[in-house]
Amino acid sequence: MDFSKEHWTEHDYVVFAKYLHSIAEEGYREFNENMIPCDYPMIGIRIPQLRELAKKIVKGGWKSYLQSAKDTSHEEVMLQGMIIAMVSSKLEFSNILKYITYYVPKMNSWALVDTFCGDLKSVAQHQEEAFFCIVHYLKSKEEYQVRFGVVMLMYYYLDEMHIQTVFQLFDSAKHTGYYVKMALAWAISVAFVKMQEKTFSYLQQNQLEEWTYQKALQKILESNRVDVLTKERIRTIKKQRKHE
């Protein structure tokens, strides 16, 4: 099948969907089903294979593909996100925002969120333009949309210019979903590695929910990029928090 075709018909998509099932692995599908809670069915295709397919589609009529694509499996939705991220460096940023707005509501697993965020590297060149779009999702009632906002801040805004604002936004992300709280803990542990003293100050004075706060400390203590003496400092504030 020609994956880089200029125009995708309904028949082409049906053939493509069958191809996806032909390269799926039953064992990997079962593994993913255990690892990734998701409303979309899993078919069992590994991420490197999806990336190779995305690269081939991007060489041709990727817009036509996105118009014909269906959300019939977790892998197909992930493939759409990969394509959007790959072409984003070639688009005006106003168009990138349109595709982000189109794609974000489709994401209903941590894997879809984290893969899309990690791939969407064009945001690094458009921080200010993307910022308000990202912050908007922190106010959502949808767990994975809030996770999207948190993970995007982690990937592209943990720098001197934005760090204090990002900490305030972490405090404001009050969604109680497990995958939001885990994203916040993850993001704070990454911030600690990148900007240790500023994050240490934040850990001493923040408005995080207690579970999230403790999970962030745990992730810092588990990090191989934090030295032994610094981990003792973290254990000290962990003890202090228990006695407050």
Backbone as JSON, one array per atom type, in Angstrom:
{
  "sequence": "MDFSKEHWTEHDYVVFAKYLHSIAEEGYREFNENMIPCDYPMIGIRIPQLRELAKKIVKGGWKSYLQSAKDTSHEEVMLQGMIIAMVSSKLEFSNILKYITYYVPKMNSWALVDTFCGDLKSVAQHQEEAFFCIVHYLKSKEEYQVRFGVVMLMYYYLDEMHIQTVFQLFDSAKHTGYYVKMALAWAISVAFVKMQEKTFSYLQQNQLEEWTYQKALQKILESNRVDVLTKERIRTIKKQRKHE",
  "N": [[0.85, -1.2, 0.0], [0.45, 2.26, -0.74], [1.54, 4.48, 1.41], [2.13, 7.14, 1.32], [0.37, 8.47, -0.3], [-1.37, 11.01, -2.15], [-4.06, 11.55, -1.92], [-6.54, 10.34, 0.18], [-8.96, 7.92, 0.02], [-12.14, 6.64, 1.19], [-12.07, 3.92, 0.83], [-9.29, 3.48, 0.74], [-8.65, 4.04, 3.37], [-9.97, 1.97, 4.72], [-8.52, -0.25, 3.79], [-6.06, 0.41, 4.86], [-6.62, 0.33, 7.62], [-7.03, -2.4, 7.91], [-4.46, -3.24, 7.36], [-3.11, -2.24, 9.6], [-4.09, -3.93, 11.6], [-2.94, -6.25, 10.7], [-0.25, -6.04, 11.33], [-0.23, -6.0, 13.99], [0.5, -7.12, 17.37], [-0.47, -9.7, 19.4], [0.38, -10.29, 22.03], [1.56, -7.88, 22.76], [-0.61, -6.22, 22.64], [-2.12, -7.19, 24.82], [-0.35, -6.56, 26.87], [-0.33, -3.73, 26.72], [-3.01, -3.19, 27.3], [-3.09, -3.79, 29.98], [-1.38, -1.88, 30.99], [-2.24, 0.63, 30.15], [-4.98, 2.29, 30.81], [-7.84, 2.91, 28.9], [-10.39, 4.18, 26.73], [-10.48, 3.57, 24.05], [-10.22, 0.73, 21.88], [-7.4, -1.48, 22.08], [-4.96, -2.52, 19.7], [-2.38, -3.41, 19.46], [0.2, -2.36, 18.43], [3.55, -1.41, 18.18], [5.19, 1.61, 19.3], [7.51, 2.58, 17.75], [6.91, 1.46, 15.22], [4.52, 2.78, 14.61], [5.49, 5.38, 14.41], [7.1, 5.19, 12.12], [5.15, 4.7, 10.18], [3.75, 7.11, 10.4], [5.69, 8.93, 9.45], [5.82, 8.17, 6.76], [3.22, 8.76, 5.88], [3.16, 11.51, 6.26], [4.76, 12.39, 4.19], [3.1, 12.54, 2.06], [-0.32, 13.01, 1.36], [-1.17, 14.07, 4.05], [-3.12, 15.69, 5.23], [-5.43, 14.84, 3.99], [-5.44, 12.23, 4.91], [-5.88, 12.66, 7.69], [-8.45, 13.68, 7.58], [-9.88, 11.47, 6.76], [-9.36, 9.57, 8.67], [-10.27, 7.37, 11.34], [-11.39, 7.03, 14.74], [-10.94, 4.41, 15.81], [-9.24, 2.81, 17.22], [-6.77, 2.76, 19.84], [-4.2, 2.98, 18.83], [-4.6, 4.11, 16.28], [-5.53, 6.65, 16.94], [-3.29, 7.61, 18.3], [-1.49, 7.64, 16.17], [-2.55, 9.72, 14.6], [-1.94, 11.91, 16.26], [0.86, 11.81, 16.19], [1.34, 12.45, 13.51], [0.31, 15.07, 13.33], [2.09, 16.36, 15.09], [4.5, 15.96, 13.7], [4.18, 17.46, 11.34], [3.92, 19.96, 12.32], [6.1, 21.69, 12.5], [6.24, 22.76, 10.01], [4.13, 24.42, 9.63], [2.17, 27.47, 9.88], [1.88, 28.98, 13.08], [-0.69, 29.5, 13.99], [-2.22, 27.66, 12.62], [-1.19, 25.31, 13.7], [-2.21, 25.5, 16.28], [-4.9, 25.14, 15.73], [-4.94, 22.44, 14.98], [-4.06, 21.3, 17.36], [-6.23, 21.94, 19.01], [-8.15, 20.45, 17.72], [-7.2, 17.87, 18.2], [-6.7, 17.39, 20.98], [-9.15, 16.82, 22.5], [-9.55, 14.17, 21.75], [-7.84, 12.6, 23.2], [-7.61, 10.12, 25.56], [-6.03, 8.69, 27.31], [-3.11, 8.28, 29.35], [-0.91, 7.66, 27.82], [-1.47, 8.56, 25.2], [-1.57, 11.32, 25.69], [1.05, 11.87, 26.72], [2.77, 11.02, 24.68], [2.01, 12.69, 22.53], [2.56, 15.25, 23.62], [5.35, 15.08, 24.05], [6.23, 14.83, 21.43], [5.52, 17.22, 20.27], [7.38, 19.31, 19.52], [7.65, 21.73, 18.23], [6.46, 23.69, 19.71], [8.38, 24.7, 21.4], [9.6, 26.68, 19.95], [7.63, 28.52, 19.85], [6.75, 29.59, 22.29], [5.35, 31.73, 23.64], [3.11, 32.16, 22.05], [1.82, 29.74, 22.26], [1.25, 29.5, 24.93], [-1.14, 30.48, 26.27], [-3.09, 28.9, 25.17], [-2.35, 26.39, 26.15], [-2.55, 26.78, 28.94], [-5.25, 27.16, 29.16], [-6.3, 24.56, 29.1], [-5.77, 23.62, 31.63], [-7.89, 24.33, 33.14], [-9.89, 22.67, 32.5], [-12.56, 20.24, 32.9], [-12.01, 17.73, 32.19], [-10.0, 14.97, 32.73], [-7.72, 14.13, 31.18], [-7.25, 16.27, 29.54], [-6.44, 18.22, 31.33], [-4.13, 16.95, 32.2], [-2.69, 17.08, 29.81], [-2.17, 19.88, 29.7], [-0.49, 20.16, 31.99], [1.69, 18.44, 31.37], [2.65, 19.58, 29.03], [3.54, 22.06, 30.03], [5.6, 21.08, 31.6], [7.37, 20.0, 29.67], [8.06, 22.21, 28.04], [8.25, 24.67, 29.37], [9.79, 24.89, 31.68], [11.83, 26.91, 32.54], [13.98, 29.76, 33.2], [12.5, 32.07, 32.65], [9.82, 31.33, 32.88], [9.38, 29.74, 35.15], [8.37, 30.45, 37.76], [5.77, 31.25, 37.22], [4.83, 28.85, 36.19], [4.9, 27.23, 38.49], [2.87, 28.48, 39.97], [0.73, 27.85, 38.34], [0.74, 25.07, 38.57], [-0.12, 24.88, 41.22], [-2.7, 25.79, 40.84], [-3.97, 23.81, 39.45], [-6.42, 21.91, 40.11], [-7.73, 19.54, 39.62], [-8.92, 16.33, 40.52], [-8.25, 13.92, 39.42], [-6.42, 10.87, 39.05], [-4.41, 10.71, 37.05], [-3.85, 13.31, 36.53], [-2.77, 14.19, 38.97], [-0.54, 12.52, 39.12], [0.86, 13.47, 36.91], [1.47, 16.07, 37.74], [3.17, 15.51, 39.93], [5.26, 14.23, 38.59], [6.09, 16.32, 36.86], [6.99, 18.21, 38.73], [9.14, 16.85, 39.86], [10.84, 16.76, 37.66], [11.25, 19.5, 37.3], [12.68, 19.95, 39.62], [15.13, 18.69, 39.11], [16.03, 20.26, 37.01], [15.96, 22.94, 37.95], [16.95, 23.36, 40.75], [17.14, 24.86, 43.28], [15.1, 26.78, 43.08], [12.9, 25.12, 42.82], [13.06, 23.73, 45.2], [12.45, 25.77, 47.0], [9.81, 26.18, 46.24], [8.69, 23.74, 47.0], [8.68, 24.04, 49.73], [6.79, 25.91, 50.15], [3.74, 25.82, 49.0], [0.63, 25.07, 47.27], [-0.23, 22.54, 46.85], [-2.17, 19.54, 46.68], [-2.07, 17.09, 49.28], [-1.43, 14.37, 48.67], [-0.37, 14.58, 46.1], [1.82, 16.22, 46.59], [3.4, 14.57, 48.28], [3.9, 12.47, 46.53], [5.42, 13.79, 44.59], [7.74, 14.37, 46.09], [8.55, 11.74, 46.53], [9.18, 10.92, 43.92], [11.34, 12.58, 43.38], [13.17, 11.61, 45.25], [13.55, 9.11, 44.18], [14.94, 9.62, 41.9], [17.77, 9.25, 39.79], [19.25, 11.39, 39.19], [19.55, 13.1, 41.22], [21.57, 14.04, 43.9], [23.0, 12.38, 46.84], [23.18, 14.0, 49.2], [21.39, 16.03, 48.63], [19.05, 14.58, 48.52], [18.77, 14.02, 51.19], [18.04, 16.5, 52.15], [15.52, 16.66, 51.01], [14.24, 14.58, 52.35], [14.2, 15.7, 54.84], [12.37, 17.89, 54.61], [10.18, 16.41, 54.03], [9.73, 15.07, 56.43], [9.23, 17.3, 58.06], [6.84, 18.22, 56.97], [5.07, 16.22, 57.76], [4.82, 16.74, 60.44], [3.53, 19.11, 60.64]],
  "CA": [[0.0, 0.0, 0.0], [1.18, 3.52, -0.81], [1.18, 5.27, 2.58], [2.37, 8.56, 1.06], [-0.54, 8.89, -1.36], [-1.8, 12.4, -2.01], [-5.48, 11.62, -1.54], [-7.04, 9.13, 0.84], [-10.39, 7.66, -0.12], [-12.69, 5.78, 2.24], [-11.54, 2.56, 0.57], [-7.89, 3.47, 1.17], [-8.59, 3.97, 4.82], [-10.37, 0.61, 5.12], [-7.37, -1.11, 3.52], [-5.03, 0.79, 5.83], [-7.04, -0.2, 8.93], [-6.75, -3.84, 7.88], [-3.01, -3.38, 7.45], [-2.73, -2.03, 11.0], [-4.38, -5.16, 12.34], [-2.05, -7.31, 10.24], [1.07, -5.9, 11.95], [-0.41, -5.96, 15.45], [0.99, -8.25, 18.14], [-1.44, -10.02, 20.44], [1.01, -10.16, 23.34], [1.76, -6.46, 23.05], [-1.95, -5.68, 22.92], [-2.46, -7.56, 26.2], [0.53, -5.76, 27.73], [-0.83, -2.35, 26.72], [-4.31, -3.14, 27.98], [-2.8, -3.78, 31.42], [-0.6, -0.69, 31.35], [-2.83, 1.9, 29.7], [-6.44, 2.39, 30.81], [-8.24, 3.72, 27.74], [-11.69, 3.81, 26.17], [-10.3, 3.03, 22.71], [-9.66, -0.63, 21.85], [-6.0, -1.65, 21.74], [-4.74, -3.57, 18.73], [-1.07, -3.98, 19.74], [1.29, -1.95, 17.53], [4.58, -0.71, 18.93], [5.35, 3.03, 18.95], [8.41, 2.8, 16.61], [6.2, 1.14, 13.97], [3.59, 3.87, 14.35], [6.26, 6.55, 13.96], [7.5, 4.97, 10.73], [3.96, 4.92, 9.37], [3.46, 8.55, 10.4], [6.66, 9.58, 8.56], [5.43, 7.9, 5.38], [1.98, 9.5, 5.58], [3.49, 12.94, 6.22], [5.36, 12.68, 2.89], [2.04, 12.69, 1.06], [-1.52, 13.77, 1.68], [-1.48, 13.87, 5.46], [-4.4, 16.34, 5.54], [-6.47, 13.93, 3.51], [-5.47, 11.12, 5.85], [-6.53, 13.08, 8.94], [-9.88, 13.84, 7.32], [-10.52, 10.17, 6.59], [-9.02, 8.69, 9.78], [-11.3, 7.09, 12.34], [-10.87, 6.82, 16.09], [-11.42, 3.07, 16.12], [-8.3, 2.12, 18.11], [-5.8, 3.61, 20.53], [-3.06, 3.2, 17.93], [-4.97, 5.04, 15.21], [-5.57, 7.99, 17.53], [-1.9, 7.99, 18.54], [-0.91, 7.94, 14.86], [-2.98, 11.07, 14.23], [-1.14, 12.87, 17.03], [2.23, 11.81, 15.67], [1.34, 13.17, 12.23], [0.14, 16.5, 13.63], [3.34, 16.85, 15.65], [5.54, 15.95, 12.67], [3.98, 18.52, 10.35], [3.74, 21.25, 12.98], [7.23, 22.59, 12.23], [6.09, 23.31, 8.66], [2.89, 25.18, 9.57], [2.0, 28.68, 10.67], [1.49, 28.49, 14.39], [-2.15, 29.57, 14.13], [-2.73, 26.38, 12.14], [-0.82, 24.3, 14.69], [-3.18, 25.6, 17.38], [-6.16, 24.53, 15.27], [-4.79, 20.99, 15.05], [-4.04, 20.94, 18.78], [-7.61, 22.02, 19.48], [-8.84, 19.3, 17.11], [-6.71, 16.58, 18.68], [-6.69, 17.21, 22.44], [-10.33, 16.11, 23.03], [-9.49, 12.75, 21.42], [-6.9, 11.9, 24.07], [-8.21, 9.61, 26.79], [-5.1, 7.84, 28.06], [-1.86, 8.98, 29.64], [0.04, 7.41, 26.73], [-1.78, 9.48, 24.12], [-1.16, 12.66, 26.12], [2.49, 12.03, 26.88], [3.41, 10.89, 23.37], [1.74, 13.91, 21.76], [3.3, 16.37, 24.22], [6.77, 14.91, 23.79], [6.49, 15.0, 20.0], [5.1, 18.54, 19.78], [8.55, 20.12, 19.81], [7.53, 23.06, 17.62], [6.03, 24.64, 20.75], [9.57, 25.32, 21.97], [9.88, 27.89, 19.17], [6.45, 29.38, 19.9], [6.3, 29.5, 23.68], [4.36, 32.72, 24.06], [1.89, 31.94, 21.27], [1.15, 28.52, 22.71], [1.07, 29.49, 26.38], [-2.52, 30.65, 26.74], [-3.82, 27.7, 24.74], [-2.01, 25.32, 27.08], [-3.11, 27.11, 30.26], [-6.7, 26.96, 29.05], [-6.65, 23.17, 29.39], [-5.67, 23.37, 33.07], [-9.19, 24.63, 33.74], [-10.87, 21.7, 31.99], [-13.09, 19.21, 33.79], [-11.57, 16.45, 31.64], [-8.72, 14.6, 33.34], [-6.58, 14.05, 30.27], [-6.97, 17.61, 29.04], [-5.62, 18.87, 32.36], [-2.81, 16.32, 32.12], [-2.04, 17.69, 28.65], [-1.64, 21.18, 30.1], [0.62, 19.99, 32.92], [2.84, 17.83, 30.71], [3.2, 20.59, 28.11], [4.32, 22.99, 30.84], [6.82, 20.38, 32.0], [8.28, 19.82, 28.54], [8.45, 23.4, 27.27], [8.23, 25.93, 30.13], [10.6, 24.86, 32.89], [13.0, 27.74, 32.29], [14.06, 30.93, 34.09], [11.46, 33.05, 32.35], [8.46, 30.86, 33.15], [9.28, 28.77, 36.22], [7.5, 30.88, 38.87], [4.4, 31.18, 36.7], [4.48, 27.43, 36.1], [4.59, 26.76, 39.85], [1.54, 28.99, 40.31], [-0.23, 27.06, 37.57], [0.65, 23.75, 39.21], [-0.97, 25.06, 42.4], [-4.08, 26.05, 40.42], [-4.52, 22.62, 38.79], [-7.09, 21.24, 41.23], [-8.43, 18.33, 39.21], [-8.58, 15.24, 41.44], [-7.96, 12.69, 38.68], [-5.13, 10.23, 39.34], [-3.4, 10.98, 36.02], [-3.44, 14.71, 36.71], [-1.89, 14.27, 40.14], [0.72, 11.89, 38.75], [1.56, 14.38, 36.0], [2.01, 17.16, 38.56], [4.31, 14.98, 40.67], [6.31, 14.02, 37.59], [6.58, 17.63, 36.41], [7.74, 18.84, 39.83], [10.42, 16.15, 39.98], [11.67, 17.22, 36.53], [11.63, 20.87, 37.63], [13.71, 19.9, 40.66], [16.4, 18.35, 38.46], [16.45, 21.38, 36.15], [16.09, 24.2, 38.68], [16.84, 22.75, 42.07], [16.86, 25.76, 44.39], [13.77, 27.38, 42.9], [11.9, 24.08, 43.1], [13.14, 23.46, 46.63], [11.66, 26.83, 47.64], [8.39, 25.9, 45.95], [8.26, 22.6, 47.82], [8.5, 24.5, 51.09], [5.6, 26.77, 50.22], [2.93, 25.54, 47.82], [-0.77, 24.77, 47.56], [-0.51, 21.23, 46.28], [-2.88, 18.54, 47.49], [-1.05, 16.36, 50.02], [-1.01, 13.16, 47.95], [0.48, 15.02, 44.99], [3.06, 16.71, 47.19], [4.2, 13.42, 48.73], [4.33, 11.72, 45.34], [6.51, 14.57, 43.99], [8.94, 14.11, 46.89], [8.96, 10.37, 46.27], [9.82, 10.85, 42.6], [12.65, 13.21, 43.51], [14.02, 10.68, 45.98], [13.84, 7.96, 43.31], [15.69, 10.06, 40.72], [19.21, 9.02, 39.74], [19.9, 12.67, 38.86], [19.61, 13.89, 42.45], [22.64, 13.46, 44.71], [22.64, 11.85, 48.16], [22.98, 15.08, 50.16], [20.15, 16.72, 48.27], [17.95, 13.71, 48.93], [18.59, 14.2, 52.63], [17.24, 17.74, 52.31], [14.13, 16.32, 50.67], [13.71, 13.77, 53.45], [13.96, 16.62, 55.97], [11.11, 18.61, 54.45], [9.14, 15.39, 54.09], [9.45, 14.89, 57.86], [8.62, 18.52, 58.57], [5.46, 18.28, 56.5], [4.28, 15.29, 58.57], [4.61, 17.27, 61.77], [2.79, 20.39, 60.58]],
  "C": [[0.88, 1.24, 0.0], [0.74, 4.42, 0.35], [1.34, 6.77, 2.33], [1.49, 9.1, -0.06], [-1.05, 10.31, -1.09], [-3.25, 12.52, -1.54], [-5.94, 10.28, -0.99], [-8.54, 9.02, 0.63], [-10.85, 6.8, 1.06], [-12.17, 4.35, 2.08], [-10.09, 2.44, 1.02], [-7.79, 3.32, 2.67], [-8.97, 2.58, 5.32], [-9.21, -0.36, 4.93], [-6.27, -0.85, 4.55], [-5.36, 0.24, 7.22], [-6.78, -1.7, 9.0], [-5.26, -4.1, 8.01], [-2.54, -3.21, 8.9], [-2.96, -3.3, 11.82], [-3.42, -6.28, 11.94], [-0.67, -7.23, 10.87], [0.99, -5.85, 13.47], [0.12, -7.24, 16.1], [0.04, -8.49, 19.31], [-0.85, -9.85, 21.83], [1.2, -8.71, 23.74], [0.43, -5.78, 23.33], [-2.33, -5.97, 24.37], [-1.63, -6.75, 27.19], [0.0, -4.32, 27.85], [-2.15, -2.23, 27.46], [-4.12, -3.12, 29.5], [-2.14, -2.5, 31.88], [-1.33, 0.62, 31.13], [-4.35, 1.83, 29.73], [-6.9, 3.34, 29.72], [-9.59, 3.24, 27.23], [-11.59, 3.25, 24.75], [-9.79, 1.59, 22.78], [-8.17, -0.59, 21.49], [-5.89, -2.73, 20.66], [-3.32, -4.14, 18.82], [0.01, -3.66, 18.74], [2.28, -1.11, 18.34], [4.79, 0.71, 18.4], [6.35, 3.24, 17.8], [7.76, 2.49, 15.26], [5.21, 2.24, 13.61], [4.33, 5.11, 13.84], [6.69, 6.39, 12.49], [6.32, 5.17, 9.78], [3.64, 6.41, 9.27], [4.4, 9.29, 9.44], [6.28, 9.37, 7.09], [4.18, 8.68, 4.99], [2.26, 10.99, 5.43], [4.1, 13.33, 4.88], [4.32, 12.91, 1.81], [0.88, 13.52, 1.56], [-1.98, 13.58, 3.11], [-2.79, 14.55, 5.86], [-5.56, 15.45, 5.14], [-6.59, 12.73, 4.43], [-6.22, 11.5, 7.12], [-8.03, 13.26, 8.76], [-10.59, 12.49, 7.23], [-10.33, 9.25, 7.8], [-10.18, 8.55, 10.76], [-10.63, 6.84, 13.69], [-11.28, 5.43, 16.59], [-10.44, 2.26, 16.98], [-7.36, 3.14, 18.73], [-4.64, 3.95, 19.59], [-3.39, 4.18, 16.82], [-5.04, 6.47, 15.73], [-4.15, 8.49, 17.8], [-1.21, 8.38, 17.23], [-1.31, 9.34, 14.39], [-2.16, 12.13, 14.96], [0.29, 12.95, 16.54], [2.32, 12.61, 14.37], [1.23, 14.67, 12.47], [1.44, 17.07, 14.18], [4.43, 16.94, 14.6], [5.4, 17.11, 11.69], [3.98, 19.9, 10.99], [4.88, 22.22, 12.71], [7.13, 23.26, 10.86], [4.9, 24.27, 8.55], [3.02, 26.52, 10.28], [1.45, 28.27, 12.03], [-0.01, 28.59, 14.64], [-2.79, 28.28, 13.65], [-2.37, 25.23, 13.09], [-1.83, 24.31, 15.83], [-4.52, 24.99, 16.99], [-6.08, 23.02, 15.36], [-4.71, 20.5, 16.5], [-5.45, 20.91, 19.34], [-8.44, 20.86, 18.95], [-8.47, 18.0, 17.81], [-6.89, 16.36, 20.18], [-7.94, 16.5, 22.96], [-10.34, 14.61, 22.72], [-8.68, 11.95, 22.44], [-7.6, 11.43, 25.34], [-7.36, 8.52, 27.44], [-3.84, 8.65, 28.31], [-0.88, 8.8, 28.5], [-0.21, 8.33, 25.54], [-1.32, 10.89, 24.46], [0.35, 12.79, 26.08], [3.24, 11.91, 25.56], [3.22, 12.16, 22.55], [2.55, 15.08, 22.3], [4.78, 16.27, 23.9], [7.14, 15.15, 22.34], [6.29, 16.43, 19.52], [6.19, 19.59, 20.03], [8.5, 21.51, 19.19], [7.1, 24.11, 18.63], [7.23, 25.35, 21.37], [9.95, 26.6, 21.23], [8.72, 28.88, 19.19], [5.87, 29.42, 21.31], [5.16, 30.47, 24.0], [3.04, 32.52, 23.31], [1.1, 30.75, 21.8], [0.68, 28.58, 24.16], [-0.4, 29.54, 26.8], [-3.42, 29.5, 26.31], [-3.59, 26.57, 25.73], [-2.65, 25.55, 28.44], [-4.62, 26.9, 30.27], [-7.09, 25.55, 29.46], [-6.53, 22.83, 30.88], [-7.0, 23.6, 33.78], [-10.27, 23.63, 33.33], [-11.38, 20.78, 33.1], [-12.63, 17.82, 33.37], [-10.16, 16.13, 32.12], [-7.55, 14.67, 32.37], [-6.29, 15.38, 29.58], [-6.14, 18.39, 30.04], [-4.22, 18.27, 32.34], [-2.03, 16.89, 30.94], [-1.42, 19.03, 29.02], [-0.43, 21.06, 31.0], [1.86, 19.45, 32.21], [3.46, 18.79, 29.69], [4.02, 21.63, 28.88], [5.64, 22.35, 31.26], [7.83, 20.31, 30.87], [8.86, 21.14, 28.04], [8.53, 24.71, 28.07], [9.0, 25.9, 31.44], [11.91, 25.59, 32.62], [12.92, 28.97, 33.19], [12.9, 31.89, 33.88], [10.09, 32.63, 32.89], [8.29, 30.11, 34.47], [8.33, 29.19, 37.35], [6.04, 30.86, 38.45], [3.93, 29.73, 36.62], [4.14, 26.87, 37.48], [3.2, 27.23, 40.28], [0.45, 28.19, 39.58], [-0.37, 25.65, 38.12], [-0.26, 23.83, 40.44], [-2.45, 25.2, 42.01], [-4.75, 24.83, 39.79], [-5.15, 21.71, 39.84], [-7.85, 19.98, 40.84], [-7.97, 17.15, 40.06], [-8.24, 13.93, 40.75], [-6.55, 12.18, 38.96], [-4.06, 10.64, 38.33], [-3.04, 12.46, 35.94], [-2.44, 14.8, 37.85], [-0.53, 13.63, 39.86], [1.54, 12.78, 37.82], [2.19, 15.54, 36.77], [3.25, 16.69, 39.33], [5.51, 14.78, 39.75], [6.94, 15.34, 37.18], [7.41, 18.31, 37.49], [9.09, 18.16, 40.01], [11.37, 16.54, 38.85], [12.15, 18.64, 36.79], [12.75, 20.88, 38.67], [15.08, 19.6, 40.06], [16.92, 19.55, 37.67], [16.78, 22.64, 36.94], [15.9, 23.91, 40.17], [16.44, 23.73, 43.16], [15.48, 26.4, 44.28], [12.67, 26.35, 43.22], [11.9, 23.73, 44.57], [12.33, 24.51, 47.4], [10.18, 26.6, 47.45], [7.87, 24.75, 46.82], [8.03, 22.99, 49.28], [7.27, 25.39, 51.25], [4.8, 26.61, 48.92], [1.5, 25.25, 48.26], [-1.18, 23.43, 46.94], [-1.35, 20.39, 47.24], [-1.84, 17.59, 48.07], [-0.54, 15.13, 49.28], [-0.04, 13.52, 46.83], [1.84, 15.48, 45.5], [3.96, 15.55, 47.6], [4.71, 12.6, 47.55], [5.47, 12.47, 44.62], [7.81, 14.35, 44.75], [9.46, 12.7, 46.63], [9.7, 10.26, 44.94], [11.2, 11.51, 42.62], [13.63, 12.27, 44.2], [14.41, 9.47, 45.14], [14.73, 8.33, 42.13], [17.18, 9.77, 40.85], [19.98, 10.31, 39.47], [19.94, 13.61, 40.06], [20.62, 13.24, 43.38], [22.16, 13.12, 46.13], [22.34, 12.96, 49.16], [21.68, 15.83, 49.9], [18.94, 15.87, 48.67], [17.71, 13.78, 50.43], [17.79, 15.46, 52.93], [15.77, 17.46, 52.03], [13.49, 15.5, 51.79], [13.39, 14.65, 54.66], [12.64, 17.36, 55.81], [9.92, 17.65, 54.43], [8.72, 15.14, 55.54], [8.75, 16.11, 58.44], [7.15, 18.61, 58.19], [4.57, 17.37, 57.35], [3.93, 15.86, 59.93], [3.86, 18.6, 61.79], [1.33, 20.17, 60.93]]
}
